[in-house]
Amino acid sequence: RVDDATAEPFDVIVIDFPDPSNFSIGKLYTTSFYALVDRNLAADGYAVVQTTSPLIARKSFWTVAATLEAVGLRTAAYHAHVPSFGEWGFIIASHRPYHLPEQLPAGLRFLTAPTLPLLFDFPPDMSRVPAEPNRLSNQVLVQPFAGILLQRAATPRKARQAGCCGTPSEPAECAEEATPPHCPTCPHSASKVC
């Protein structure tokens, strides 16, 4: 437990919280929590934080980095394409600079030594933006993230997807401009409501 002041420090801490979509969850992403991580992380240890999408929630992603840095941790942000989520981001936090390993374990299917540095390279649409640390007193992380969720909810699913609108058992309102003239996988492609 990171709130036990007598506990031995951890070599590795993995943090995979739900996205900060409300103030209750947002508390988990504050300087208060990350100060506990800092206190319980071994001097040569690493923490990794699942940090939402740097493409969809860019400001939120970099707010987490600023929050970790505000408690004195060094950060190394990276991103990867996760098929079920899209472009997703993570942050390595430690008391010392992170250095890429010189070699990787044998038998990896998707990661190679030449492609590893690309995970830490952010194109302009995901690059760092100024962000204030998330604190219990301000909850700056929740506000932009909640706005993104509201925007996604207001956008018809069809407009968010490339390709088919879904199956008859999963109806969705199609955005007229996003409806392809012919969708071979959708029997309703001629209609605007699927």
PDB file of N, CA and C in Angstrom, residues 170 179 183:
ATOM      1  N   GLU A 170     -27.177  -3.304 -33.242  1.00  0.00           N
ATOM      2  CA  GLU A 170     -26.480  -2.197 -32.596  1.00  0.00           C
ATOM      3  C   GLU A 170     -26.786  -0.921 -33.366  1.00  0.00           C
ATOM      4  N   THR A 179     -21.765   8.871 -44.207  1.00  0.00           N
ATOM      5  CA  THR A 179     -22.302   7.637 -44.751  1.00  0.00           C
ATOM      6  C   THR A 179     -21.678   7.379 -46.115  1.00  0.00           C
ATOM      7  N   CYS A 183     -21.446   0.479 -48.573  1.00  0.00           N
ATOM      8  CA  CYS A 183     -20.713  -0.171 -47.496  1.00  0.00           C
ATOM      9  C   CYS A 183     -21.007  -1.656 -47.597  1.00  0.00           C
TER      10      CYS A 183
END
